[in-house]
Structure formats: structure tokens, C-alpha cells
Coordinates of C-alpha atoms and ligand atoms in Angstrom, one line a residue:
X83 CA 177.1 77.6 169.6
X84 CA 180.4 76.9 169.8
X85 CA 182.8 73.4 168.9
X86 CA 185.6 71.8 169.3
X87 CA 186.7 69.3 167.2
X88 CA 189.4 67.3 169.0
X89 CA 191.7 64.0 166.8
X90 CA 192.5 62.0 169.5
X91 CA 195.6 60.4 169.8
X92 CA 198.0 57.9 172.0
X93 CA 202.1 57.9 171.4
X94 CA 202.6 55.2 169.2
X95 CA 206.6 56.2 169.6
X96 CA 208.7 55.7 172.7
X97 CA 209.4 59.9 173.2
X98 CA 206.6 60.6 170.5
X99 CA 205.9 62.2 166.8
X100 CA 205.8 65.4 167.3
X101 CA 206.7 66.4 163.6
X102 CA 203.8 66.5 162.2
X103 CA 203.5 65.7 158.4
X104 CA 199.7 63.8 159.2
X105 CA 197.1 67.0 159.5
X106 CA 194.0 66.4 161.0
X107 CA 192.0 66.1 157.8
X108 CA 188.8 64.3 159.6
X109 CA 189.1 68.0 161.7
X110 CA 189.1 70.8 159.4
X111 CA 186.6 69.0 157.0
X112 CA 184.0 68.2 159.7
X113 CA 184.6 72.2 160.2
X114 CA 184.2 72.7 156.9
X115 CA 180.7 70.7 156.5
X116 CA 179.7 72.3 159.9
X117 CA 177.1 75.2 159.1
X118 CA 178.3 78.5 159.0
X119 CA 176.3 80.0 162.1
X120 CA 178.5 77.6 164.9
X121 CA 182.1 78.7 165.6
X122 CA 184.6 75.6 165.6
X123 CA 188.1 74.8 166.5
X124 CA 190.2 72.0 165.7
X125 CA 192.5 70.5 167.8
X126 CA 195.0 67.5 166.9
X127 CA 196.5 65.8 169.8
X128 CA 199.5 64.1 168.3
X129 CA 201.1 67.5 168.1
X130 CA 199.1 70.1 170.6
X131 CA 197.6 70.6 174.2
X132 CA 194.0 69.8 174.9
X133 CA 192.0 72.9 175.8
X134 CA 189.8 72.1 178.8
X135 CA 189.1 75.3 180.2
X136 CA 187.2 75.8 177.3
X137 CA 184.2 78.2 176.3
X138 CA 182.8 75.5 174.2
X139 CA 179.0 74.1 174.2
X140 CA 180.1 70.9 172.6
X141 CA 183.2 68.7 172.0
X142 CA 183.1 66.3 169.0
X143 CA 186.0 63.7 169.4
X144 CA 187.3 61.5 166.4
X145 CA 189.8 58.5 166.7
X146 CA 190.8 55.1 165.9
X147 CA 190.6 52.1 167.5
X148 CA 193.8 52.2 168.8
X149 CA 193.4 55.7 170.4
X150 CA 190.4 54.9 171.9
X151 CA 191.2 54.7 175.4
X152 CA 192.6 58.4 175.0
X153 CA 189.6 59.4 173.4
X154 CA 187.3 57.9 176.7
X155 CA 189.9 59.7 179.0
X156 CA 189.2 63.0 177.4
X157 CA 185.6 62.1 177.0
X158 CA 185.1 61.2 180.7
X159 CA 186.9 64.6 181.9
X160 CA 185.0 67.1 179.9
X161 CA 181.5 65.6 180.9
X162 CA 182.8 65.9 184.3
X163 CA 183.4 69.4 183.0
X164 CA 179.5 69.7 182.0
X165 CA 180.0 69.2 178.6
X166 CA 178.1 67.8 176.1
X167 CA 180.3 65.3 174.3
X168 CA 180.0 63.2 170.8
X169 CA 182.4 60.9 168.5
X170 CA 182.5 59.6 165.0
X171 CA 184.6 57.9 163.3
X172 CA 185.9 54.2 162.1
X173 CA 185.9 53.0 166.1
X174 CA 182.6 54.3 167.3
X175 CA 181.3 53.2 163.7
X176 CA 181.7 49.4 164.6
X177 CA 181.8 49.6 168.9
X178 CA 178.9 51.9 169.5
X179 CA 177.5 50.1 172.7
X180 CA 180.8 50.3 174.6
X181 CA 181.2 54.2 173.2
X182 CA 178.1 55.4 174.5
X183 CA 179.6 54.8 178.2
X184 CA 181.1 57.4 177.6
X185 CA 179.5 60.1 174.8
X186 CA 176.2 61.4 174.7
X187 CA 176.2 60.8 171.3
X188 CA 178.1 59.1 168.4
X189 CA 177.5 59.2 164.4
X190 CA 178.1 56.4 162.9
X191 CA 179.6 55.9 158.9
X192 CA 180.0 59.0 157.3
X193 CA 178.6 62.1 158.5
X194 CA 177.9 64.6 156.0
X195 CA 174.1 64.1 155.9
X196 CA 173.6 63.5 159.8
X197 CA 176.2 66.1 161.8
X198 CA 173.9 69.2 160.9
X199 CA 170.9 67.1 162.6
X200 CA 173.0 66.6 165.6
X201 CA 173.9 69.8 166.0
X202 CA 170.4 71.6 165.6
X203 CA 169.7 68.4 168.2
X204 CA 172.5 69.7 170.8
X205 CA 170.9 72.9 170.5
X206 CA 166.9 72.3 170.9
X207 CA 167.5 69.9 174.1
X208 CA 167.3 66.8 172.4
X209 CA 169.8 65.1 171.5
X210 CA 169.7 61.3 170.5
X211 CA 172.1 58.5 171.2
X212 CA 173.0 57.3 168.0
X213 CA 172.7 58.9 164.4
X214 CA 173.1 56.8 161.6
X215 CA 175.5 58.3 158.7
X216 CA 175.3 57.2 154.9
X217 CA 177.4 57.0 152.3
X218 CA 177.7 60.4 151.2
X219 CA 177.3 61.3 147.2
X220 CA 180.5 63.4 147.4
X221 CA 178.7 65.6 145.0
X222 CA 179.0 69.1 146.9
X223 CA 181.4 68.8 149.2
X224 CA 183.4 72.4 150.8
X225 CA 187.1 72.7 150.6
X226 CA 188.0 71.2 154.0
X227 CA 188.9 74.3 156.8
X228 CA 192.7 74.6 156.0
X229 CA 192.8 77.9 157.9
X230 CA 192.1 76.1 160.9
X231 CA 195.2 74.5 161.1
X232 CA 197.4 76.3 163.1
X233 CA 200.3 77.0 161.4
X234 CA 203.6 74.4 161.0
X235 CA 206.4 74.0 159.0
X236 CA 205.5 70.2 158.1
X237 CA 202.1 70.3 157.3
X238 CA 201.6 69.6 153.7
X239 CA 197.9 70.3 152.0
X240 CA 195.9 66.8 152.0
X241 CA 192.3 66.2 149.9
X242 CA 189.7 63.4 149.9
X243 CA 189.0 63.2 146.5
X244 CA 187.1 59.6 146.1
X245 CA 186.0 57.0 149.0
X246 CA 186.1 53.7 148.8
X247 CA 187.9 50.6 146.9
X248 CA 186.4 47.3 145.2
X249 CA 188.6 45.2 146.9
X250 CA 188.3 43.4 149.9
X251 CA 191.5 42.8 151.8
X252 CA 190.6 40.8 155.0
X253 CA 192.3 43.1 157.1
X254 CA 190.8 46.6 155.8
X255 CA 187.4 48.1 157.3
X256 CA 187.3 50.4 153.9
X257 CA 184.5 48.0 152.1
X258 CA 181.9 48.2 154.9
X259 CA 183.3 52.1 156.0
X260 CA 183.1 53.6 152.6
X261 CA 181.1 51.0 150.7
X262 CA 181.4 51.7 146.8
X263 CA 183.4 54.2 144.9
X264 CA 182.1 57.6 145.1
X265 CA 184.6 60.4 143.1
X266 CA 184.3 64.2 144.0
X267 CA 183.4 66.9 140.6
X268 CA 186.6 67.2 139.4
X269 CA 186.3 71.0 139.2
X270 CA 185.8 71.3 143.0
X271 CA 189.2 69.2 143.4
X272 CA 191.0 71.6 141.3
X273 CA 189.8 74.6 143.2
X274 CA 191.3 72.5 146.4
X275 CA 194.3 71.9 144.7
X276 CA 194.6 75.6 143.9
X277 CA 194.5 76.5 147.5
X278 CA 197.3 78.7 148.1
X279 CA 196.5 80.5 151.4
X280 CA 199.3 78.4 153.6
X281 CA 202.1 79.9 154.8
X282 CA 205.6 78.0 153.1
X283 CA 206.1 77.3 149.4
X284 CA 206.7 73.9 150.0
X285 CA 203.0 73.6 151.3
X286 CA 201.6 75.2 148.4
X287 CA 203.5 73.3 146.0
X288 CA 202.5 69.6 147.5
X289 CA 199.2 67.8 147.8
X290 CA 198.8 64.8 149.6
X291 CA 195.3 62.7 147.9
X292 CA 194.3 60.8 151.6
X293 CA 191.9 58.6 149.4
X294 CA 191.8 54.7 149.8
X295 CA 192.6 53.8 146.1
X296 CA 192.5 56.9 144.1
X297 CA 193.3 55.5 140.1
X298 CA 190.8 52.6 140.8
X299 CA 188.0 54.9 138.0
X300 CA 190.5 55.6 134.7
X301 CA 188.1 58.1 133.0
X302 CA 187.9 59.6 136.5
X303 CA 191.8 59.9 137.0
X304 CA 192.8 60.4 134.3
X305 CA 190.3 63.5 133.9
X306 CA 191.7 64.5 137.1
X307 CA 195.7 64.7 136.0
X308 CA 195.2 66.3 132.7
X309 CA 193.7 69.1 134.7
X310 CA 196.4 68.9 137.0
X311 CA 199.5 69.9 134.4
X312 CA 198.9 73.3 134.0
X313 CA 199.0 73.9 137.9
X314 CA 203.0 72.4 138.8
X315 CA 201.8 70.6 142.1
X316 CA 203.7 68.3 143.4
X317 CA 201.7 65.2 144.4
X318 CA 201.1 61.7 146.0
X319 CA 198.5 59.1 147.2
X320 CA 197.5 55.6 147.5
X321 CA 197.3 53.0 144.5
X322 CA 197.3 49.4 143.5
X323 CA 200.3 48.0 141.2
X324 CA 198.0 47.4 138.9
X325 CA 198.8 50.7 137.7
X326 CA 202.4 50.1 136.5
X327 CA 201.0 48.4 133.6
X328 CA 199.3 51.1 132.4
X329 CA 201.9 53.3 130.4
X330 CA 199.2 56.4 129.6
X331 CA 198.2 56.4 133.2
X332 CA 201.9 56.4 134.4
X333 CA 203.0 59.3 131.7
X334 CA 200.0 61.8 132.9
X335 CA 201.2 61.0 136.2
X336 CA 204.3 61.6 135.8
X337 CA 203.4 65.6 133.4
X338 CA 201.1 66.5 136.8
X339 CA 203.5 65.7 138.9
X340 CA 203.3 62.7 141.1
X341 CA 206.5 62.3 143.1
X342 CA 205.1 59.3 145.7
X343 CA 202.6 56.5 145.4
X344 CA 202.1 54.2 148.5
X345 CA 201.5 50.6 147.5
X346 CA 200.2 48.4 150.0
X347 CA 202.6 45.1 149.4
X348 CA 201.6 43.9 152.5
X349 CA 203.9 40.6 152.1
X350 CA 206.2 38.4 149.8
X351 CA 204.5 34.9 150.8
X352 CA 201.8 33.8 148.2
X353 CA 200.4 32.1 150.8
X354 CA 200.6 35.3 152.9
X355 CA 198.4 37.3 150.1
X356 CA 195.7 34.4 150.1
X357 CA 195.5 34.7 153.9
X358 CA 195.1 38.7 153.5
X359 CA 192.7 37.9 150.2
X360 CA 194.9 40.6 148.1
X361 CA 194.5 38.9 145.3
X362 CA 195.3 41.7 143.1
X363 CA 199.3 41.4 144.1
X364 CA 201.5 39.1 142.4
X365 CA 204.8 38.5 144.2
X366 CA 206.3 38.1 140.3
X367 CA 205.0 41.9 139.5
X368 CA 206.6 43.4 142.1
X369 CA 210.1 44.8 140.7
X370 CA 208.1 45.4 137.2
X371 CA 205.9 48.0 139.6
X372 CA 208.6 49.2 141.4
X373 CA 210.8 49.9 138.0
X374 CA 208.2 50.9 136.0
X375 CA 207.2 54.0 138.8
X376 CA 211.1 55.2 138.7
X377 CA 211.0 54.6 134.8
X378 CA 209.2 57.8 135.6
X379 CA 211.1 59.5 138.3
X380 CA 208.5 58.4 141.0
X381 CA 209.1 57.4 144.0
X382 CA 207.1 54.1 145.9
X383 CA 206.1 54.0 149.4
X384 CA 205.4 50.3 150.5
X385 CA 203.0 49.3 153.4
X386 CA 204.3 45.3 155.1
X387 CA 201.7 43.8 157.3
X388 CA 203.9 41.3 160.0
X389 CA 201.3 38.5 161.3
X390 CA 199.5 36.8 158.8
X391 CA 198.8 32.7 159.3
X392 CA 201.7 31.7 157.1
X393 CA 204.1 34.3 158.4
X394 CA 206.8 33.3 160.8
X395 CA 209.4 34.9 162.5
X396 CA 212.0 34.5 159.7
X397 CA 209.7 35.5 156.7
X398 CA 208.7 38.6 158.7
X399 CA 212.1 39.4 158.9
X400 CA 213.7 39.0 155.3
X401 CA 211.0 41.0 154.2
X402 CA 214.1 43.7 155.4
X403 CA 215.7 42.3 152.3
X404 CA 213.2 42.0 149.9
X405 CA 211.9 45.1 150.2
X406 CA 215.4 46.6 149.3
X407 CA 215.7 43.8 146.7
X408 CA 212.6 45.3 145.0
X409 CA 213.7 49.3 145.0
X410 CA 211.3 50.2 147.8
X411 CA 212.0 54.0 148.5
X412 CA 210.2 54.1 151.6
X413 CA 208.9 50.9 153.8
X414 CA 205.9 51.1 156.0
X415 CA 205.3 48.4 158.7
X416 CA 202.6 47.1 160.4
X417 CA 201.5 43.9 162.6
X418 CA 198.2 42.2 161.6
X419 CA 195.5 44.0 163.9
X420 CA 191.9 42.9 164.0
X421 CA 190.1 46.2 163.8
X422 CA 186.1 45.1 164.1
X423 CA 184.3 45.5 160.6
X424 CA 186.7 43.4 158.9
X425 CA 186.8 39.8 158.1
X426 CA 190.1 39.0 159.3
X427 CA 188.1 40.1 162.8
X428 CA 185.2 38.1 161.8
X429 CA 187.5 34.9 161.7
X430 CA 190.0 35.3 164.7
X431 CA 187.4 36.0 166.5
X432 CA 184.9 32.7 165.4
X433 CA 188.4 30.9 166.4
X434 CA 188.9 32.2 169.6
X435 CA 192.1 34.1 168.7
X436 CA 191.3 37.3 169.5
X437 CA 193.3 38.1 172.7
X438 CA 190.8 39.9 174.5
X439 CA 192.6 40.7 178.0
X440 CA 194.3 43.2 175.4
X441 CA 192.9 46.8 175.2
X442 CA 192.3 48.9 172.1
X443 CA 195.7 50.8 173.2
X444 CA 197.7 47.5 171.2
X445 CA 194.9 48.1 168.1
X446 CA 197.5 50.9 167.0
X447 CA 199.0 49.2 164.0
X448 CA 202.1 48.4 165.8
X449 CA 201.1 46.0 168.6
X450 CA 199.5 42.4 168.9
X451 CA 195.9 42.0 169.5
X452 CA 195.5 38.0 168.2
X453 CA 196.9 35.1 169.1
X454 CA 199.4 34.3 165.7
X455 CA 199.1 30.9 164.1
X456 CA 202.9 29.7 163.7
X457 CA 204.5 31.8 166.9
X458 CA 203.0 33.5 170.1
X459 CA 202.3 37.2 170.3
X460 CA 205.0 38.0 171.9
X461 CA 207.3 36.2 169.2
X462 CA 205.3 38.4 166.7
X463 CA 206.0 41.5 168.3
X464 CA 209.6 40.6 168.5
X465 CA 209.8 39.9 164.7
X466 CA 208.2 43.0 163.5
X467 CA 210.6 45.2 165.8
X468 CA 213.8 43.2 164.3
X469 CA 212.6 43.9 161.1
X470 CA 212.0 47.4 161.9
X471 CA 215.8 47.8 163.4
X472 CA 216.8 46.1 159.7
X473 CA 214.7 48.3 157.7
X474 CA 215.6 51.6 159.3
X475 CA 219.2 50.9 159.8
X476 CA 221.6 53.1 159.3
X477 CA 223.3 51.7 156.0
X478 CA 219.2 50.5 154.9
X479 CA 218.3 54.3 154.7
X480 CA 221.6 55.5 153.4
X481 CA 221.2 53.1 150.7
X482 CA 218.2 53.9 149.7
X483 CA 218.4 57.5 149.6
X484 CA 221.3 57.7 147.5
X485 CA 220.2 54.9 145.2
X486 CA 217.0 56.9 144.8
X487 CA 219.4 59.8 143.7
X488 CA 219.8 58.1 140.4
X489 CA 216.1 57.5 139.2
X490 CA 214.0 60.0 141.4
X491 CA 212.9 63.4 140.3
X492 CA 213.5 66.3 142.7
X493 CA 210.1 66.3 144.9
X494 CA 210.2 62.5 144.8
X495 CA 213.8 62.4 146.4
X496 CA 212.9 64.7 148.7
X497 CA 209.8 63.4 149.8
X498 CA 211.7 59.8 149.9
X499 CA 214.9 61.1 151.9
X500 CA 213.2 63.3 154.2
X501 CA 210.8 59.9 155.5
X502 CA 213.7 57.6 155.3
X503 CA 216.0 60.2 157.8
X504 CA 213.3 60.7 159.7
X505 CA 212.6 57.5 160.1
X506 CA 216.2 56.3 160.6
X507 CA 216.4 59.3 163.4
X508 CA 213.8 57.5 165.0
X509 CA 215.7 54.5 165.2
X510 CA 218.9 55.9 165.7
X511 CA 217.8 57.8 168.6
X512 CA 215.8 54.9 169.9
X513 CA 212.1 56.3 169.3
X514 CA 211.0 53.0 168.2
X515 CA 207.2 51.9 168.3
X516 CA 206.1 51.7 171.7
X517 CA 204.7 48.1 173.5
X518 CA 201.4 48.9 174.3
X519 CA 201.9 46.8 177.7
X520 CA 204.1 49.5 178.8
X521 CA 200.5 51.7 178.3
X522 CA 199.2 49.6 180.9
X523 CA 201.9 49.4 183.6
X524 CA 202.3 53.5 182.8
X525 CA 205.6 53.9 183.0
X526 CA 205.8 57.4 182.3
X527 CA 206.1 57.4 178.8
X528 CA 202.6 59.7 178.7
X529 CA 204.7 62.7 177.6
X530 CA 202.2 64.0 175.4
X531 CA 199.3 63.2 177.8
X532 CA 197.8 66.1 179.7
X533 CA 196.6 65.6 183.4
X534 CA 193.0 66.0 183.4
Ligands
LIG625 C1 194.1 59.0 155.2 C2 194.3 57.8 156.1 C3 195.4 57.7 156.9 C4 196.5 58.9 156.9 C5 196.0 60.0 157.9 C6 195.6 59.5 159.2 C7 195.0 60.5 160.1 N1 195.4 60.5 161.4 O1 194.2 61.3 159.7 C8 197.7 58.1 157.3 C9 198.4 57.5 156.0 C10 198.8 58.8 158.0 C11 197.1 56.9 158.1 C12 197.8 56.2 159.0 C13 197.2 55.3 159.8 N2 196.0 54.7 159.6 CO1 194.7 55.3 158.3 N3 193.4 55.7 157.0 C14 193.3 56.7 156.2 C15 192.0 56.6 155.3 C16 192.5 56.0 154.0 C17 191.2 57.8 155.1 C18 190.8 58.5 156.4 C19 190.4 59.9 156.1 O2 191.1 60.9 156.3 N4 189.2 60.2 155.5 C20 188.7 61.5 155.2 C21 188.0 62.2 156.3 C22 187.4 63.5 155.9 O3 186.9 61.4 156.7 P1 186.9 60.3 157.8 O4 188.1 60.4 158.7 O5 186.6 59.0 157.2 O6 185.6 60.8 158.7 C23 184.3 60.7 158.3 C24 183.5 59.8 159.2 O7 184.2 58.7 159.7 C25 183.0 60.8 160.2 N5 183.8 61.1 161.4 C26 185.0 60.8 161.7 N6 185.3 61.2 162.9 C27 184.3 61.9 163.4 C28 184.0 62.5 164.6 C29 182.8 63.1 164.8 C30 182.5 63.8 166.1 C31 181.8 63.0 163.8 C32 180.5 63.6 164.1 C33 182.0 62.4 162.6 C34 183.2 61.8 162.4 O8 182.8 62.0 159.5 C35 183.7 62.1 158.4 C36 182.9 62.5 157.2 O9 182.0 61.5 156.8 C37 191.2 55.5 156.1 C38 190.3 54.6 155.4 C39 188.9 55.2 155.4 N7 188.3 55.0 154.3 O10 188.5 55.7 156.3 C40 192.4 54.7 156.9 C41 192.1 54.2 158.3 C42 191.3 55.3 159.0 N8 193.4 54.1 158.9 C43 193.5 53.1 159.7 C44 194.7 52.8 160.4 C45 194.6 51.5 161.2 C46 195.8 53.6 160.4 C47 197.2 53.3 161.1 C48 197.0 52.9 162.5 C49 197.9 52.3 160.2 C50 199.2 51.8 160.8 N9 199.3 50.4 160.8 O11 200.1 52.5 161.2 C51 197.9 54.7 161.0 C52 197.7 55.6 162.2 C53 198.5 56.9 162.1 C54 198.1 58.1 162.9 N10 199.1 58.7 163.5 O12 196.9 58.4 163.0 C55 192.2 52.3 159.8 C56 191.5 52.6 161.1 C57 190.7 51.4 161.6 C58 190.2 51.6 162.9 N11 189.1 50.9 163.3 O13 190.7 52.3 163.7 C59 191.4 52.8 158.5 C60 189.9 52.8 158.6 C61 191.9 51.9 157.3 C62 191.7 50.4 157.6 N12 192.8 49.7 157.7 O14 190.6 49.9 157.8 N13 195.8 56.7 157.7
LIG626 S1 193.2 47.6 148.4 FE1 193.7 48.9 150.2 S2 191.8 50.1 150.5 FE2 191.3 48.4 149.1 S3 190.4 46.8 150.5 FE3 192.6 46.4 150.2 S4 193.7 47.4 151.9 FE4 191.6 48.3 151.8

């Protein structure tokens, strides 16, 4: 039997993303956990056509909640086609009802012990509607298909190496997705990280952990980067500033390599935090964090969330300043979304704030899907795109790349100054994140779409 394994995706840019620095990890390790005897494919939409002339018996489809219309289109055009078509992922995991218009199948949670079920299901006539994943043990994982990915320049090499996080940030799905904290054998992360079979140096040489809190289990970590040294990777992945206070932790990171660790801030108002329930940041700590990382040559990414009940349109956007103020190398920012499996979902919608004439196309992390306590959505959306304009101006990213000149060590500076000019490009050249009402009026801004 053959597969494809199509990552949906919707332009979340006014022209698009086509660099690609975000490989389709959910692909190539579905592949991977995919027995031996079916043939797969991976396709990832951000950056490549869909094939749907294809000789494949089924088509598994993966996506998030804001990609989700996308993900129905292409359902709904190769069933028309006569094939046999099933989803996974975070979406389907929490809106199963309204998926199954359009699957004949979805798996929901995590997959590793139900997929091989579907599959010998496809294949003997009887497929069901709904398989129930579990949390997997994480114990004997493959090495996810990196040979599938067809080869680019940007690609860097990206492992899962835990799942999960104890905390419970009202906007994050992570608690109920991934519940726990699950850590794979160290030795079959190594032999990942050894992986050498890509084509540029650069992708050898960097490693990209795509966990959800990775230093959360200090034995575990720690463990993990001792191992590392001897192999001169390059490395990043996502932490809470919690770490900065501990100086072993910080010094192994910095012998094995680390050049990047993305922090999710989220905001600068204490009341802000209490809304979002991340207690773990202090507004106080956050210089300490920031210094103590360059102490060490590396860099910090920084995720802001625009939206919460205490925001308003000015404290969204000074966060411009603060975040310079606190030696952020690279921002990220987002507007508050609702995704369903979260509490901050839970309580919008018990007070009738979800806006719900809005599709899953403005659940994309950069549109407004609520109705905002202090301003109106459209204020909201206004606010996060002026503080977008501030962040990635022109003198912002200069700044901050040659600032970072001083304290970074080579991969962290390049890491930092290649995401900051891209991102200042973007801006520049006016490929700033798209209004999702424009989706709905279709103004021709579906470059990347293919007629089906
Ligand atoms: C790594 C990661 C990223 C990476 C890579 C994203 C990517 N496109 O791959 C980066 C940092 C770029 C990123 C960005 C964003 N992310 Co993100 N990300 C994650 C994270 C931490 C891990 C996902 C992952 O790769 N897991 C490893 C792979 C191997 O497993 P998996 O995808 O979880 O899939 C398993 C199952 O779901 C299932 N499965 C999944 N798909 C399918 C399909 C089929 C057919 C089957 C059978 C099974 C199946 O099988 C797998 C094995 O068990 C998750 C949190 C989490 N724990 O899931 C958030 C998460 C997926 N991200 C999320 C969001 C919102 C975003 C952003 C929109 C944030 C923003 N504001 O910009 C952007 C979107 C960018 C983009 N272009 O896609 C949300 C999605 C919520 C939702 N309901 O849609 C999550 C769940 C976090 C959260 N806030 O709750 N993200
Ligand atoms: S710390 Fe990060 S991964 Fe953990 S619950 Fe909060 S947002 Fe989710």
C-alpha cells in the first residue's frame, strides 16, 4: 500500500513563507513509525505542490487548527478522487465530530500505538471512524524519515526528544495533548543527533530539539548535554527562565553547544501572567534571564502573546520596547487564540466571547478569534500589527543584530541575525501577517493554493 503524508498549511504571510526553516517533523516521523512493508511520501504544503494525480491508496493529512479549512479543501478533493482519507493531529484531537465530514477516519492524541491498526484497517476493508491514541512511552521510538525530505538549503535537522510540560498556561493545549513528561533513551537521541546524511554542513552541524519544555527533568538534561560535547553540534530548543538560575545547567549548555533558547515571555503585565496562569515568570527575572543566557554566548528567542484581559492597545504595544530593554535577540508575536483543549477556551467560551462567525482560518496565531475584554477585535488586531511594524523595524533589527555581536557566540549570532533579517525583509517588503478576513473575501492572495 502506498501513503502520503501531506502537513497542511494556509499562508499566514501576505506573499507567503516560502523559506523554509520549519520541516515537517509530524511527516517524516509518522513515516518513520509507519511499518516497513507500506511505501510513504511526505509532502509539506508551506513550501511544495500537492500531488493529486497520485498513485496512492491512502492520504493521511496533519494540521492545526488554523489550517484547517485547507486541510478539508484537500480532504474533500481527493475523496472526490476515490481516495481513502484520514487526519491526526492537535485539531482533529479536540474537533473530531466536525472532522469526520470530511475524513474517513481521524486518530486522535498521539499515534504511535494506534496508526499500525489503521493501516492493517485500510487494508482488510474495515476501517473505523475514530482511533483513540495514548500517550506514547517514548521508549523505542525510530529516527524520524530525514531522507524523506526533499532536499533545501534551509532545512536544519529537528528531534522530539521529551513530550509534555507540568505547567498549565491557560492558553497551551500541551497538558491535555501530551499529558505528563515522557523523555526518549538518551542513547537513541544521540544516534539522531549523529545523523549526518543531509546534504549542507550547516544542516549537519545544527539541531533543532521541537520539544515543549526540554530542561524541565535535570538528571534527564543534563545526562543528555554531557553526551552532547564530544559531538560539536550546534543546538536550540524551548525552555522556561527558570533555567538561568541554574549555573551547572547553563555551563553544560553552553560546552554542547546551545546557541538559541526560545522563552515563552508571553507579556510584561503581572496581571497579564495571572490571566495566562504562567506563574512561573516573574516580570523582575526577566533581564537576569536574558543576561545570564549571553553570560554564556547564547542567544534568547522570546514568544509575546497580544490579547490577554489586562492587555490594552498601549501595553501591547510598548512590549516593542521592553522587549529591547530586556536584550531579546529574537521576538516572536502572537494574538491570544482560543484553540479548544485549553482553558483559556474553556472560559471565553462559558462567557460567550468566543467569536464564532470566525472560521478556524483566524485560529493561526496571528488573527482574532474572541471578543477582547478592554478593546474590540479589531482594535486587537490593530495593536499587535503596530507592534509588529515596531519590533521588526528597520533600526529594531539592526540594533539588535549588532548589539548581539558583542555577547553572542558564532552559531548564536547567526542563528539570531539570519531570523531578525528575515524577519525585517518581511516587513520591509510588506509580507506582513495576513487578516484572515481577507481569507474569506479571497482576494487572491491564495498564491500557494493549488486549484483542485
Ligand atoms: C514543534 C512545534 C512548533 C514548531 C514546528 C511547527 C510545525 N509546523 O511542525 C514551530 C516552533 C515552528 C511552531 C510554530 C507554531 N505552532 Co507549534 N508546536 C510545536 C510543538 C511544541 C510540538 C509539535 C511537534 O512537532 N511534535 C512532534 C511530532 C512528531 O508529533 P505531533 O505533531 O505532536 O504528532 C503526533 C500526533 O499529534 C499524531 N498526529 C499528528 N498529525 C497526524 C496526522 C495523522 C494522519 C495521524 C495518523 C497522526 C497524526 O501523531 C504524532 C505522533 O504521536 C506543539 C506542542 C505539542 N506538544 O504538540 C506546538 C503546537 C502544535 N503549536 C501550536 C501553534 C498554535 C503554533 C503556531 C500557530 C504558533 C504561532 N502563534 O505562531 C505556529 C504555526 C507555525 C507553522 N508554520 O506551522 C499549537 C497548535 C494548537 C492547535 N490546536 O492547532 C500547539 C499544540 C501548541 C499549543 N499552543 O497548544 N510550533
Ligand atoms: S510552559 Fe509552554 S509548553 Fe508548558 S504549559 Fe506553558 S505554554 Fe505550554
Amino acid at each position: 500500500m502506498k501513503i502520503d503524508i501531506i502537513i497542511a498549511y494556509m499562508q499566514r504571510y501576505r506573499v507567503g513563507h516560502e523559506i523554509d526553516f520549519v520541516p515537517p517533523i509530524t511527516g517524516i516521523h509518522l513515516a518513520a513509525i509507519t511499518p516497513a512493508c507500506y511505501e510513504t511520501r511526505v509532502f509539506h504544503q508551506q513550501v511544495e505542490r500537492i500531488d493529486f494525480d497520485t498513485d496512492a491508496d491512502l492520504v493521511a493529512i496533519s494540521f492545526f487548527s488554523g489550517f484547517a479549512p485547507e486541510a478539508y479543501r484537500l480532504a474533500d478533493a481527493f475523496r472526490r478522487r476515490g481516495k481513502t482519507v484520514v487526519a491526526g493531529g492537535p485539531h482533529v484531537t479536540y474537533c473530531e465530530v466536525e472532522a469526520l465530514e470530511h475524513f474517513d477516519a481521524v486518530i486522535t492524541g498521539e499515534a504511535e500505538l494506534a496508526w499500525s491498526q489503521l493501516l492493517l484497517d485500510v487494508e482488510n476493508g474495515n476501517l473505523r471512524n475514530v482511533y483513540r491514541g495514548s500517550p506514547s512511552d517514548m521508549r523505542s521510538l525510530p529516527t524520524p524519515r530525514y531522507d524523506l525530505l526533499k532536499s533545501r538549503y534551509f532545512i536544519p535537522k529537528v528531534i522530539q526528544a521529551t513530550r509534555g510540560c507540568p505547567f498549565s498556561c491557560s492558553f497551551c493545549s500541551v497538558p491535555t495533548l501530551n499529558p505528563g513528561f515522557r523523555m526518549r533513551p538518551i542513547a537513541d537521541l544521540i544516534e539522531n543527533i549523529r545523523y549526518d546524511r543531509f546534504p549542507f554542513w550547516w544542516q549537519r552541524k545544527v539541531v533543532w530539539f521541537w520539544d515543549d519544555n526540554l530542561t524541565i527533568n535535570r538528571p534527564f538534561i543534563k545526562q543528555l548535554l554531557t553526551e552532547m560535547i564530544p559531538l560539536k553540534k550546534w543546538w536550540l530548543t524551548q525552555a522556561s527562565l527558570d533555567i538561568a538560575k541554574d549555573p551547572e545547567l547553563l555551563a553544560l549548555m553552553k560546552k554542547s553547544g546551545c546557541i538559541g533558547i526560545f522563552f515563552g515571555i508571553e507579556s510584561f503585565g503581572t496581571d497579564s501572567l495571572a490571566d495566562a496562569n504562567k506563574r512561573q515568570n516573574k516580570v523582575s527575572n526577566y533581564k537576569k534571564a536574558v543576561d545570564a543566557l549571553h553570560q554564556h554566548g547564547i542567544g534568547v528567542m522570546a514568544g509575546f502573546i497580544a490579547g490577554f484581559d489586562h492587555d490594552t492597545p498601549e501595553t501591547i504595544e510598548s512590549m516593542a520596547d521592553q522587549l529591547m530593554e530586556i536584550g531579546v535577540d529574537v521576538p516572536f508575536l502572537s494574538i491570544l487564540t482560543p484553540f479548544k483543549g485549553t482553558p483559556l477556551y474553556d472560559q471565553l467560551s462559558a462567557e460567550g466571547r468566543i467569536l464564532e462567525d470566525r472560521g478556524w482560518e483566524f485560529y493561526n496565531g496571528y488573527n482574532v478569534a474572541f471578543q477582547p475584554a478592554r478593546m474590540d477585535a479589531s482594535e486587537l488586531l490593530m495593536a499587535h500589527r503596530r507592534l509588529w511594524r515596531r519590533s521588526f523595524s528597520p533600526k529594531n533589527v539592526l540594533l539588535r543584530v549588532f548589539r548581539s555581536l558583542r555577547y553572542l557566540r558564532l552559531g548564536a549570532f547567526f542563528m539570531a541575525a539570519s531570523m531578525n533579517l528575515f524577519y525585517g525583509w518581511k516587513q520591509l517588503s510588506g509580507n506582513l501577517p495576513v487578516d484572515a478576513s481577507v481569507w474569506e473575501k479571497k482576494k487572491g492572495i491564495r498564491r500557494m493554493l493549488i486549484k483542485t
